Coordinates of N, CA and C and ligand atoms in Angstrom, one line a residue:
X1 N -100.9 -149.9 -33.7 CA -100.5 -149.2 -34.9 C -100.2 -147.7 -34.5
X2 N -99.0 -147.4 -34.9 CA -98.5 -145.9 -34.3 C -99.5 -144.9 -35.6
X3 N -100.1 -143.9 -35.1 CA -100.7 -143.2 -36.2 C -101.5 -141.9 -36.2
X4 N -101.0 -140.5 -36.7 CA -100.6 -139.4 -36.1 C -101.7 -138.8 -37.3
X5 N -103.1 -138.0 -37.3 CA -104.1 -137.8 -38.1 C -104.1 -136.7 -37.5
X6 N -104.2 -135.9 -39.0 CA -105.0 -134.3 -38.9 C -106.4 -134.2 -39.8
X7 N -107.5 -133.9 -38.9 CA -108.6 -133.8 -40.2 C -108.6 -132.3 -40.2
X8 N -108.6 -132.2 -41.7 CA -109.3 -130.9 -42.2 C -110.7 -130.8 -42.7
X9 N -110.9 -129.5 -43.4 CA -112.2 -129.7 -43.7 C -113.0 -128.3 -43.0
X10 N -114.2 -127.6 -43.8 CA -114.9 -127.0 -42.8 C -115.6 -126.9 -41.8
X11 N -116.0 -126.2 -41.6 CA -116.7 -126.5 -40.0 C -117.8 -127.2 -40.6
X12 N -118.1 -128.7 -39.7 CA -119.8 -129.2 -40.1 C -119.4 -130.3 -41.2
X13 N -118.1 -130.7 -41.4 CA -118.0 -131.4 -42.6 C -118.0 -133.0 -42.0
X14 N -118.2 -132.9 -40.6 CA -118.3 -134.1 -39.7 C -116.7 -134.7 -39.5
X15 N -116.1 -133.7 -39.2 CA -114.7 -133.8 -38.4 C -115.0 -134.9 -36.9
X16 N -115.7 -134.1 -35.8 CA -116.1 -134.6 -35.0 C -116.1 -135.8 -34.9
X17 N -117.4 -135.8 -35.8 CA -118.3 -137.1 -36.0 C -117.2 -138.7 -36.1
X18 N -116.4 -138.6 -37.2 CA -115.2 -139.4 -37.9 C -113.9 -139.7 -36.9
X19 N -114.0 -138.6 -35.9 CA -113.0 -138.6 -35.3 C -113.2 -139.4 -33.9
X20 N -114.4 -139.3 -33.7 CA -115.3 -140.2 -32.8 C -115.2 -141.8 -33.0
X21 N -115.5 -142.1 -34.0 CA -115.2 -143.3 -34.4 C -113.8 -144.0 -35.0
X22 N -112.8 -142.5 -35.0 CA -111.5 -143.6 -35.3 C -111.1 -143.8 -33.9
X23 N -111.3 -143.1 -33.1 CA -110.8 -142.9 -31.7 C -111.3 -144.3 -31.2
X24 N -112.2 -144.8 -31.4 CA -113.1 -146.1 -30.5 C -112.2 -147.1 -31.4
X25 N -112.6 -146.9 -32.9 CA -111.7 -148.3 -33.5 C -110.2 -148.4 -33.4
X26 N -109.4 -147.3 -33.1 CA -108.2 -147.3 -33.2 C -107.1 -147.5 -32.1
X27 N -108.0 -146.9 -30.9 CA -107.7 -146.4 -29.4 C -106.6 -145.2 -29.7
X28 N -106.6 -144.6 -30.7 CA -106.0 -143.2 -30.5 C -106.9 -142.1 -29.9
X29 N -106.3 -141.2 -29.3 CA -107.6 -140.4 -28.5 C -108.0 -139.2 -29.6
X30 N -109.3 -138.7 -29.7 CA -109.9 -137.1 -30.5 C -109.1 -136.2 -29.9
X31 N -108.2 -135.4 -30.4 CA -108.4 -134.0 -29.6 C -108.8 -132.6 -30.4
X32 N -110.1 -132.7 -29.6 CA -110.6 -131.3 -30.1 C -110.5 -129.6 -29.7
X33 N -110.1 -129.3 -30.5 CA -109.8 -127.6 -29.6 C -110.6 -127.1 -30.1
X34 N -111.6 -127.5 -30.4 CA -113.5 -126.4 -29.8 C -113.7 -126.9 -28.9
X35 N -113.5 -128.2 -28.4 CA -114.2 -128.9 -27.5 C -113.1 -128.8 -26.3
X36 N -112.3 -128.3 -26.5 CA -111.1 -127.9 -25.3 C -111.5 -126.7 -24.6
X37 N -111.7 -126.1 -25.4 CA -111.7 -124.1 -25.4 C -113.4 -124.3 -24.8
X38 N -114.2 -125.1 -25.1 CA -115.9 -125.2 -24.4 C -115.2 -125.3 -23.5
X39 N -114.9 -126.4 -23.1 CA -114.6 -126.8 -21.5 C -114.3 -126.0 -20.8
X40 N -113.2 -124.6 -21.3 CA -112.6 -123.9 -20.8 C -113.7 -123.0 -20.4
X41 N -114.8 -122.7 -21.0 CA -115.6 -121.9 -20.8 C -116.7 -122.5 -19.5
X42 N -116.9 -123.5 -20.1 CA -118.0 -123.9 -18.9 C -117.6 -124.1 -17.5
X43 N -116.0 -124.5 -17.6 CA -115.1 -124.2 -16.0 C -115.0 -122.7 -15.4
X44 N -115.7 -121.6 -16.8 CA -115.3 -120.4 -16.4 C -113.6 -120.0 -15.6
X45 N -112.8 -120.7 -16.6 CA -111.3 -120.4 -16.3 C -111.0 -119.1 -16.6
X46 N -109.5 -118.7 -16.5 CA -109.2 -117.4 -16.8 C -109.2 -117.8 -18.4
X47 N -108.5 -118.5 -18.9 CA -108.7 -118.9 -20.3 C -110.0 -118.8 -20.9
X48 N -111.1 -119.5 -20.5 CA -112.5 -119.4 -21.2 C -112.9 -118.2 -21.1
X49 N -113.1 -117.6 -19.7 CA -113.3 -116.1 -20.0 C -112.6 -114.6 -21.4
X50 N -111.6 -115.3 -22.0 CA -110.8 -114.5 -22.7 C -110.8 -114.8 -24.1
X51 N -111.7 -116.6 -24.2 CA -111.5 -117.1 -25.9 C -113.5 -116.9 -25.6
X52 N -114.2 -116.5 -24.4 CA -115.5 -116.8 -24.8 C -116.1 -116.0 -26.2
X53 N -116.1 -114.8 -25.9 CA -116.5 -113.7 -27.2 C -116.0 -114.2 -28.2
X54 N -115.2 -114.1 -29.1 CA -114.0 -114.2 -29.8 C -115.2 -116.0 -30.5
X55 N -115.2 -116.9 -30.1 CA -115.8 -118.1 -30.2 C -116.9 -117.7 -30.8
X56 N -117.8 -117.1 -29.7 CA -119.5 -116.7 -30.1 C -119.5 -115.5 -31.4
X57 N -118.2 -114.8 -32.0 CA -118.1 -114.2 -32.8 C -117.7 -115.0 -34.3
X58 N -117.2 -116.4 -34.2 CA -117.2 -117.3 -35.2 C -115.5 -117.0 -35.5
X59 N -114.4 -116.0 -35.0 CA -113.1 -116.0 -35.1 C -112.2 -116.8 -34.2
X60 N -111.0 -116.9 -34.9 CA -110.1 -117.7 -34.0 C -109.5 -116.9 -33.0
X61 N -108.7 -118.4 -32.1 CA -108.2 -118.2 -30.5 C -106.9 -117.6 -31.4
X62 N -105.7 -116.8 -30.8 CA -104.4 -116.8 -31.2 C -104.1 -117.6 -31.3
X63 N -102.8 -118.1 -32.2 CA -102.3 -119.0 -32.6 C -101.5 -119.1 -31.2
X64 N -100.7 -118.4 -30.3 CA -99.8 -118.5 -29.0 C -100.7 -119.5 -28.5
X65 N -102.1 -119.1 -28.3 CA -102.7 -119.7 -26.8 C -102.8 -121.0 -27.5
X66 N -103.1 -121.3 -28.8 CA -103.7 -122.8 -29.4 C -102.1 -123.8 -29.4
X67 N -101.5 -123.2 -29.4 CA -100.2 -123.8 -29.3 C -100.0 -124.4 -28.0
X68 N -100.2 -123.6 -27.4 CA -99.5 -123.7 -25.8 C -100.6 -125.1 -25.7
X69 N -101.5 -125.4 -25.8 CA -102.8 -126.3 -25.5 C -102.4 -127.3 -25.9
X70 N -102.2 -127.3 -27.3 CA -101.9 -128.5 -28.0 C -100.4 -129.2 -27.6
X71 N -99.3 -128.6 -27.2 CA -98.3 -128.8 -26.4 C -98.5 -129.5 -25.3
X72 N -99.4 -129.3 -24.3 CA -99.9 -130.2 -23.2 C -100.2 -131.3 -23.6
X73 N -101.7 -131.0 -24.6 CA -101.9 -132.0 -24.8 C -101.5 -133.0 -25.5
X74 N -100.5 -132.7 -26.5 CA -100.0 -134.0 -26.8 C -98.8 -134.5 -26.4
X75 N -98.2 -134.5 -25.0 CA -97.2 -134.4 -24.1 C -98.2 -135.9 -23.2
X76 N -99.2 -135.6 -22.7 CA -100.2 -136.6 -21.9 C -99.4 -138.2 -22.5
X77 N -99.9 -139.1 -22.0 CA -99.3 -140.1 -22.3 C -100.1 -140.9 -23.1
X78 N -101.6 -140.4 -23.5 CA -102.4 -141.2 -23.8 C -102.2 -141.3 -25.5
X79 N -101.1 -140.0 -25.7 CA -101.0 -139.9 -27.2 C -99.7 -140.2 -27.7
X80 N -99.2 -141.4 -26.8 CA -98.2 -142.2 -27.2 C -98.4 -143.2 -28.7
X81 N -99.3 -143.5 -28.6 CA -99.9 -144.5 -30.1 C -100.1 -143.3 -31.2
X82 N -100.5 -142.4 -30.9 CA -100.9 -141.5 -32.1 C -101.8 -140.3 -31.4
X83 N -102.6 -139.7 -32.4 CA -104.1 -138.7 -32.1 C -104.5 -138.2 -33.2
X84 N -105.5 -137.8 -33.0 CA -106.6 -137.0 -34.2 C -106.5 -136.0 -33.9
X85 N -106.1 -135.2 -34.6 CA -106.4 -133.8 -34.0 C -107.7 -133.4 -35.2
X86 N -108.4 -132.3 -34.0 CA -109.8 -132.0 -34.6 C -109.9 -130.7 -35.0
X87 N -109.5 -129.7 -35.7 CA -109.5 -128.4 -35.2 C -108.4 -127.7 -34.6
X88 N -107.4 -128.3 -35.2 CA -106.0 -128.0 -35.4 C -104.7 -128.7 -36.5
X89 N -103.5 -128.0 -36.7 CA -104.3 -126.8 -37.1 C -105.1 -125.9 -37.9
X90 N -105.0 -124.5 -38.2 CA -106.1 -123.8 -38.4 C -105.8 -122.3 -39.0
X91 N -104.1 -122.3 -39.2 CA -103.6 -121.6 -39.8 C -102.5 -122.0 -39.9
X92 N -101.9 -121.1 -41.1 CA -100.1 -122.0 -41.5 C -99.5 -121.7 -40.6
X93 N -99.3 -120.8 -39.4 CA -98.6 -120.0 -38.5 C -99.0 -121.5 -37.9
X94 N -100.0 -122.0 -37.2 CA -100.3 -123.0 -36.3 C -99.8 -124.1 -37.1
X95 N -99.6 -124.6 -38.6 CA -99.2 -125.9 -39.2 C -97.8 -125.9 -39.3
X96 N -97.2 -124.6 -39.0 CA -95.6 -125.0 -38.7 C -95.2 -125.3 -37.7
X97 N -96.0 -124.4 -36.7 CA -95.5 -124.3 -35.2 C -95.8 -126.0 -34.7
X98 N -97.0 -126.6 -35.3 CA -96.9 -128.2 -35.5 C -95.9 -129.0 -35.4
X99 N -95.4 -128.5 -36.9 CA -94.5 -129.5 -37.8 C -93.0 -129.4 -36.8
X100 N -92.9 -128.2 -35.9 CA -91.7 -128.2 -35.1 C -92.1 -128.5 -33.9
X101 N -93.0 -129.1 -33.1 CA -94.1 -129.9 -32.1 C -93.3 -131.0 -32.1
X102 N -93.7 -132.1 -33.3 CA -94.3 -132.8 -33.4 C -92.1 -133.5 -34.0
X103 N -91.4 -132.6 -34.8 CA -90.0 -132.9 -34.7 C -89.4 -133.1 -33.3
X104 N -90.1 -132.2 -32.3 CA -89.6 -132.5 -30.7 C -89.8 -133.7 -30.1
X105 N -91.3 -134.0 -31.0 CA -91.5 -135.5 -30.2 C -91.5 -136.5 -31.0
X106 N -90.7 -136.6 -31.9 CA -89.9 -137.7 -33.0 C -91.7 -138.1 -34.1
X107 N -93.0 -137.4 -34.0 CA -93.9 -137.9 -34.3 C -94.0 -136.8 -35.8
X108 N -93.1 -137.6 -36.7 CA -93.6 -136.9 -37.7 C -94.0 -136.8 -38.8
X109 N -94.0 -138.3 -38.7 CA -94.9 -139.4 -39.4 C -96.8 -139.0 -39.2
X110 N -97.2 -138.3 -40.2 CA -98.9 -137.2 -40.2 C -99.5 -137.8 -41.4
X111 N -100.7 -137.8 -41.5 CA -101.3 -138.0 -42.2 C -102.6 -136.6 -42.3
X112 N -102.7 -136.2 -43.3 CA -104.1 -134.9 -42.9 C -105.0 -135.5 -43.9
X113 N -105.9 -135.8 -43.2 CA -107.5 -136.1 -43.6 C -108.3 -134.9 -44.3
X114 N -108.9 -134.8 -45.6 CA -109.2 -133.1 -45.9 C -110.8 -134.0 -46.5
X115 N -111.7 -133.6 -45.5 CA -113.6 -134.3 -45.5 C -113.8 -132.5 -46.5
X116 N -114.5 -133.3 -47.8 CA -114.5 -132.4 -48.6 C -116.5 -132.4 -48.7
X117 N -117.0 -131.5 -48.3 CA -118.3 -130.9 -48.4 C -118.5 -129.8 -48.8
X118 N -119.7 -129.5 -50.1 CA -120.3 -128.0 -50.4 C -120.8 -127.3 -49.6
X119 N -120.7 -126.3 -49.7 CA -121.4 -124.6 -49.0 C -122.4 -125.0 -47.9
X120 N -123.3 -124.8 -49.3 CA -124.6 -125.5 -48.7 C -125.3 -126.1 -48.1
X121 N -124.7 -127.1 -48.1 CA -125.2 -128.5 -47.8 C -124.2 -128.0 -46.0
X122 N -122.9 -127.5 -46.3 CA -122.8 -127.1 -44.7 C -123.3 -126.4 -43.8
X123 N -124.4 -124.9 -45.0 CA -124.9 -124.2 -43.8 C -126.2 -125.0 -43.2
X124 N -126.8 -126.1 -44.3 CA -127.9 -126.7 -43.4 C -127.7 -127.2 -42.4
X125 N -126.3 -128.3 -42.3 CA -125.9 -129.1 -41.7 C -125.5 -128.4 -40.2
X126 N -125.3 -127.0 -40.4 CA -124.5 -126.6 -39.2 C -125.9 -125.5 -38.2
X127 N -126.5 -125.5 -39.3 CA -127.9 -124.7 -38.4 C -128.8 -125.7 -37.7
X128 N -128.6 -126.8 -37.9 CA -129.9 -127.9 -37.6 C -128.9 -128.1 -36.6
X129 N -127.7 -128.5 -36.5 CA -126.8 -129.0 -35.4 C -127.2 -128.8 -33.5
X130 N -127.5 -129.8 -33.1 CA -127.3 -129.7 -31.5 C -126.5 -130.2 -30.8
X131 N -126.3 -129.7 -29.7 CA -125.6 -130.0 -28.9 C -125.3 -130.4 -27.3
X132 N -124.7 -131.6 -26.7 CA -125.0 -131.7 -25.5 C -124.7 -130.6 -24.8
X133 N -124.7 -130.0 -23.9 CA -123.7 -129.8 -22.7 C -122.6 -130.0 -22.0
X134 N -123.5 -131.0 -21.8 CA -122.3 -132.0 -20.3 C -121.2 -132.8 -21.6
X135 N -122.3 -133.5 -22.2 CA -121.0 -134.8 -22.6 C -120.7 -134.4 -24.2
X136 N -121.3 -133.6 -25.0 CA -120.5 -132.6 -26.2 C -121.3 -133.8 -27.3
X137 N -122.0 -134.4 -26.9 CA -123.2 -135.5 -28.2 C -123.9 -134.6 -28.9
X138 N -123.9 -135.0 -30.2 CA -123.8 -133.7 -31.5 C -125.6 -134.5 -32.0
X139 N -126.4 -133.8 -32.5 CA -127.7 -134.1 -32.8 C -128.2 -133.4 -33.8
X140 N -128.9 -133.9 -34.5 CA -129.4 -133.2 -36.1 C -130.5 -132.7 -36.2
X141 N -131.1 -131.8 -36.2 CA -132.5 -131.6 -35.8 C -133.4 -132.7 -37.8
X142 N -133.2 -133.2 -38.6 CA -133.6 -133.9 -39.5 C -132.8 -135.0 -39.5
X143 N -131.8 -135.5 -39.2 CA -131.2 -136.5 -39.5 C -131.1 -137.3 -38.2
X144 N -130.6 -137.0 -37.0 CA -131.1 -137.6 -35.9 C -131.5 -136.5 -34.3
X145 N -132.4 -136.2 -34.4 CA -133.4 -135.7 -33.6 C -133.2 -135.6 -32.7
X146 N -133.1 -134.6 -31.1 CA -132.6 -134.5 -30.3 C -134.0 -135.1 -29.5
X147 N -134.2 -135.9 -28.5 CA -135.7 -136.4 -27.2 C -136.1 -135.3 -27.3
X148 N -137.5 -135.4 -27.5 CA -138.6 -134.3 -27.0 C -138.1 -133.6 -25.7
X149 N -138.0 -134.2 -24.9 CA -137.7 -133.2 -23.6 C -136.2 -132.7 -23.2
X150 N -135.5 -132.4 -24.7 CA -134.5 -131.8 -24.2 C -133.4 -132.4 -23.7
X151 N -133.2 -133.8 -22.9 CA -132.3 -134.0 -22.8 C -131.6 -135.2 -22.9
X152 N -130.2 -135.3 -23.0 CA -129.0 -135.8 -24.4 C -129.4 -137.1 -23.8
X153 N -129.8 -138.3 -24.6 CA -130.1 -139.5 -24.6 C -128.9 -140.7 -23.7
X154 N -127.7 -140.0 -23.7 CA -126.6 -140.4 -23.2 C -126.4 -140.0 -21.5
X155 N -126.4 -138.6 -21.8 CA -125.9 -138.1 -20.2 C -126.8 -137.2 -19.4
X156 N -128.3 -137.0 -20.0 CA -129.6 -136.4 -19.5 C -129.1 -134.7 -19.6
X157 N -127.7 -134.4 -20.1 CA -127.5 -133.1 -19.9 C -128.6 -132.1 -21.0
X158 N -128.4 -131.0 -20.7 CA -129.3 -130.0 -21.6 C -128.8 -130.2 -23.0
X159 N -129.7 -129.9 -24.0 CA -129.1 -129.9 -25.5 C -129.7 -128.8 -25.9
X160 N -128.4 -127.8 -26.5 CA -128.5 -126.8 -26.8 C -128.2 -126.6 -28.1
X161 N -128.1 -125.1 -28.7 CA -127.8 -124.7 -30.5 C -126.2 -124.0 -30.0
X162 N -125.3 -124.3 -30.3 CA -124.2 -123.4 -30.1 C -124.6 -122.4 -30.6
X163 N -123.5 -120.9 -30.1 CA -123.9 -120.0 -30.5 C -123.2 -119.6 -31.8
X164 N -122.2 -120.2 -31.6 CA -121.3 -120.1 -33.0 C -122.0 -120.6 -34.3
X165 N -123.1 -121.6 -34.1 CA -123.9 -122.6 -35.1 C -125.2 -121.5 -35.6
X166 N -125.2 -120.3 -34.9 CA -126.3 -119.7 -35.7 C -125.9 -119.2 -37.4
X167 N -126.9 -118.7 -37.9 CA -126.7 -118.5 -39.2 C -125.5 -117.4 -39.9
X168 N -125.3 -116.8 -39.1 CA -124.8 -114.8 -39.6 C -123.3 -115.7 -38.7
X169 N -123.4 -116.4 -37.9 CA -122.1 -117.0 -37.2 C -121.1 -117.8 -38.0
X170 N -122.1 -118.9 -38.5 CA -122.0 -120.0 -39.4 C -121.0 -119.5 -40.9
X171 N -121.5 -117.7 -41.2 CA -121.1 -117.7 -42.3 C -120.1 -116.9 -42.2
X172 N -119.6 -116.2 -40.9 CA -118.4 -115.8 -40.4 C -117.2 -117.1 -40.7
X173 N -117.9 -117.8 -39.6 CA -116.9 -119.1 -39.3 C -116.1 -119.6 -41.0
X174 N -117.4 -119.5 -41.8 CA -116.8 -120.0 -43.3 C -115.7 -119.2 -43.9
X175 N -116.0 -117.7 -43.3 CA -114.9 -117.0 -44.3 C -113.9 -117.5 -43.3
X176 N -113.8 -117.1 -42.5 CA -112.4 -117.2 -41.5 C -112.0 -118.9 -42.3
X177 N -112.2 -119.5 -42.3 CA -112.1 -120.7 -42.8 C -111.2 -120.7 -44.4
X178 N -112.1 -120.1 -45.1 CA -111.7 -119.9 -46.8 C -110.7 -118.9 -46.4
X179 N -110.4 -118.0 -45.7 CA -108.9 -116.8 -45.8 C -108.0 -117.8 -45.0
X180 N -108.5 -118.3 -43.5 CA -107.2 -118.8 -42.9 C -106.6 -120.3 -42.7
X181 N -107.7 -121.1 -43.0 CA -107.8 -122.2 -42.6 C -107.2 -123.2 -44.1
X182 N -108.3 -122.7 -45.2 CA -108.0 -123.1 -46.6 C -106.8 -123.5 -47.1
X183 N -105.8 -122.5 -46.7 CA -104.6 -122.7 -47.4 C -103.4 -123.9 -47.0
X184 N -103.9 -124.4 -45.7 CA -103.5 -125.4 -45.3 C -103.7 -126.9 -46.3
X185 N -104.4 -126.7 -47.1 CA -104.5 -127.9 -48.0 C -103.5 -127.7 -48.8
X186 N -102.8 -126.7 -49.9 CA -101.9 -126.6 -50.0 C -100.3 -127.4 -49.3
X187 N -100.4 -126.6 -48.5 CA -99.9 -127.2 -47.4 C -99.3 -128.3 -47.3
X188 N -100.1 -129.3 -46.9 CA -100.3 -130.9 -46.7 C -100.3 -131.7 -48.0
X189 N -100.8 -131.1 -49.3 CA -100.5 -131.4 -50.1 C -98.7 -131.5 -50.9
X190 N -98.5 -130.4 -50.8 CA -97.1 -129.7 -51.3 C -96.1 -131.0 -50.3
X191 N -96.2 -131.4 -49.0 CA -95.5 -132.1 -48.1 C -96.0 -133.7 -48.5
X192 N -96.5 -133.7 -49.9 CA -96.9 -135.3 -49.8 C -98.3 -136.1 -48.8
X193 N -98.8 -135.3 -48.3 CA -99.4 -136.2 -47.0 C -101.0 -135.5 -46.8
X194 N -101.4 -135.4 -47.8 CA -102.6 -135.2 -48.0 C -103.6 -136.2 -48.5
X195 N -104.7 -136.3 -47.9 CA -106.2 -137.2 -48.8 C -107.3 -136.5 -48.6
X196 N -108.1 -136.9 -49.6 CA -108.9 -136.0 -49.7 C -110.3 -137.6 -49.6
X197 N -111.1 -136.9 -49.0 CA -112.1 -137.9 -48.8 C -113.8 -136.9 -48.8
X198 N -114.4 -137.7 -49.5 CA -115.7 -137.5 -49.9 C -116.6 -137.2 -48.8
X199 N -117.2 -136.2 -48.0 CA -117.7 -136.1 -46.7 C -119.8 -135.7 -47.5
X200 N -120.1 -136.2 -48.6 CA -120.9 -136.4 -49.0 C -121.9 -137.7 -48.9
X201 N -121.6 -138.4 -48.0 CA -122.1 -139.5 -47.9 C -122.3 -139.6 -46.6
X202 N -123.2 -141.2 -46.6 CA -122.9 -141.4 -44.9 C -122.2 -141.3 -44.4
X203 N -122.3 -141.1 -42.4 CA -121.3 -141.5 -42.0 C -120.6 -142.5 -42.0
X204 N -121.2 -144.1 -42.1 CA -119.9 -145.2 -42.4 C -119.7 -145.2 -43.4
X205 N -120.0 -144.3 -44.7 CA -119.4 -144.6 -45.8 C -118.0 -143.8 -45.6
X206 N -118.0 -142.7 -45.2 CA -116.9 -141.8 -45.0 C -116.0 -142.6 -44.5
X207 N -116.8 -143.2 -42.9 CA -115.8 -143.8 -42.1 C -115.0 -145.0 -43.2
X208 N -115.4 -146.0 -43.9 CA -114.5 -146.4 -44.5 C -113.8 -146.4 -45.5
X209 N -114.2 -144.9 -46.2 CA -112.9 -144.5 -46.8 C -111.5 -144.1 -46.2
X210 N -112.5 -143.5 -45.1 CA -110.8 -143.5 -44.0 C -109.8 -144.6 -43.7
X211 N -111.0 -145.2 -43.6 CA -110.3 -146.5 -42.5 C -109.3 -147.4 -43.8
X212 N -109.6 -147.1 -45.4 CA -109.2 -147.3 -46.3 C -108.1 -146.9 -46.5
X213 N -107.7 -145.5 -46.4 CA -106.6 -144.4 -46.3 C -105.7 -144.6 -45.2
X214 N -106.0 -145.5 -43.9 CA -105.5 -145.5 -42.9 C -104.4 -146.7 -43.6
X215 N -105.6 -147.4 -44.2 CA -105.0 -148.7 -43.8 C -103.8 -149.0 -45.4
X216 N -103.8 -148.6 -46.3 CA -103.3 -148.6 -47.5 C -102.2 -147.5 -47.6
X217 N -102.0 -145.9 -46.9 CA -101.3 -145.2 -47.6 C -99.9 -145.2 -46.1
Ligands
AMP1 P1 -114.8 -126.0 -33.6 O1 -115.5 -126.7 -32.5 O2 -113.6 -126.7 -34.1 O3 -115.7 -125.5 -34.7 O4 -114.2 -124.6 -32.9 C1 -115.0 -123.7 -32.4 C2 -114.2 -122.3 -32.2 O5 -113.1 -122.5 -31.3 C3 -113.6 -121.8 -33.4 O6 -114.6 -121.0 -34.2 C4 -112.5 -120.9 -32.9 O7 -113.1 -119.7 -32.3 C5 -112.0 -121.7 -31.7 N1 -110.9 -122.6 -32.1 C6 -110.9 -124.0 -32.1 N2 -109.8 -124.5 -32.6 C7 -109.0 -123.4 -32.9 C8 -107.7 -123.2 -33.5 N3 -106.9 -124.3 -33.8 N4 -107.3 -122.0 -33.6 C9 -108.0 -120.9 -33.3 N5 -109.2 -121.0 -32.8 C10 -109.7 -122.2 -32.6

């Protein structure tokens, strides 16, 4: 099934999480640009060195450099069938520079996923949040618990709190979000190709509203 997904949503609304599981059920790959721009950092590239601050301050990379990224990466071959994008994009400047991406590479056939969660319920969700290291496995300090000793049940790496997941960060990240990110629903709506899904619930409950949306619209 050829099939081209953008999830929106705020930070913590379990983009990730969802995107993890269509990826495995779908075999289309996640691509995440938090989880691109970490790598960049923990490789200590010239890139990571230049989006590190800027990240730990809860603001966005420029739209030039997020461009150029997502260009590679969805050029790779592995996003012949489709992709998720996770965290792109993230402003209208980035959802056009898309929409003329994605006309280059005849894929323009999109669907944007918009995981709809309150405030609140996101700053809990995103202060309890942990994190692998090595392999990026997401842990809940109430909902699923990181091992007593620290390390990720999967790949023994360290599990840590992002820095961006603190609280004064958290509520950065939201505005930048409600000024730049928000208006993109518009957006995807005004173009026909918007769903809105309930990020209020379990995770497989979410997952099969998606998998609903996938499979029906
Ligand atoms: P995320 O893991 O999606 O919450 O992203 C973490 C951080 O990476 C964001 O707060 C931004 O600083 C940066 N980032 C990720 N994706 C983008 C994007 N599409 N545009 C600009 N900055 C981004």
């Amino acid at each position: 099934m050829l099939m081209n997904l953008i999830l929106l949503g705020t930070p913590g609304v379990g983009k990730g999480t969802q995107a993890q599981l269509i990826e495995k059920k779908y075999h289309i790959p996640q691509i995440s640009t938090g989880d691109i721009l970490r790598a960049e950092i923990q490789k200590q590239s010239d890139l990571g060195a230049k989006v590190q601050a800027l990240m730990g301050r809860g603001e966005l990379v420029s739209d030039e450099v997020m461009l150029e990224i997502i260009r590679c990466r969805l050029n790779e071959p592995d996003c012949e069938n489709g992709f998720i994008l996770d965290g792109f994009p993230r402003t209208i400047q980035q959802a056009k520079s898309l929409d003329t991406l994605l006309e280059e590479l005849s894929k323009t056939d999109i669907k944007a996923l918009n995981i709809i969660v309150p405030e609140v319920e996101i700053i809990k969700r995103l202060s309890s949040r942990r994190v692998c290291v090595k392999c990026g496995k997401t842990y809940n300090l109430y909902l699923n618990a990181p091992p007593e000793d620290g390390k990720c049940q999967v790949c023994g790496g360290e599990i840590i709190q992002r820095d961006d997941d603190k609280e004064v960060t958290i509520r950065k990240r939201l505005a930048v979000y409600l000024e730049k990110t928000a208006p993109l629903i518009s957006y995807y709506r005004e173009k026909g190709n918007l769903f809105e899904v309930d990020g209020m619930q379990t995770v497989e409950n979410v997952f099969t509203d998606i998998e609903r949306i996938i499979r029906d619209s």
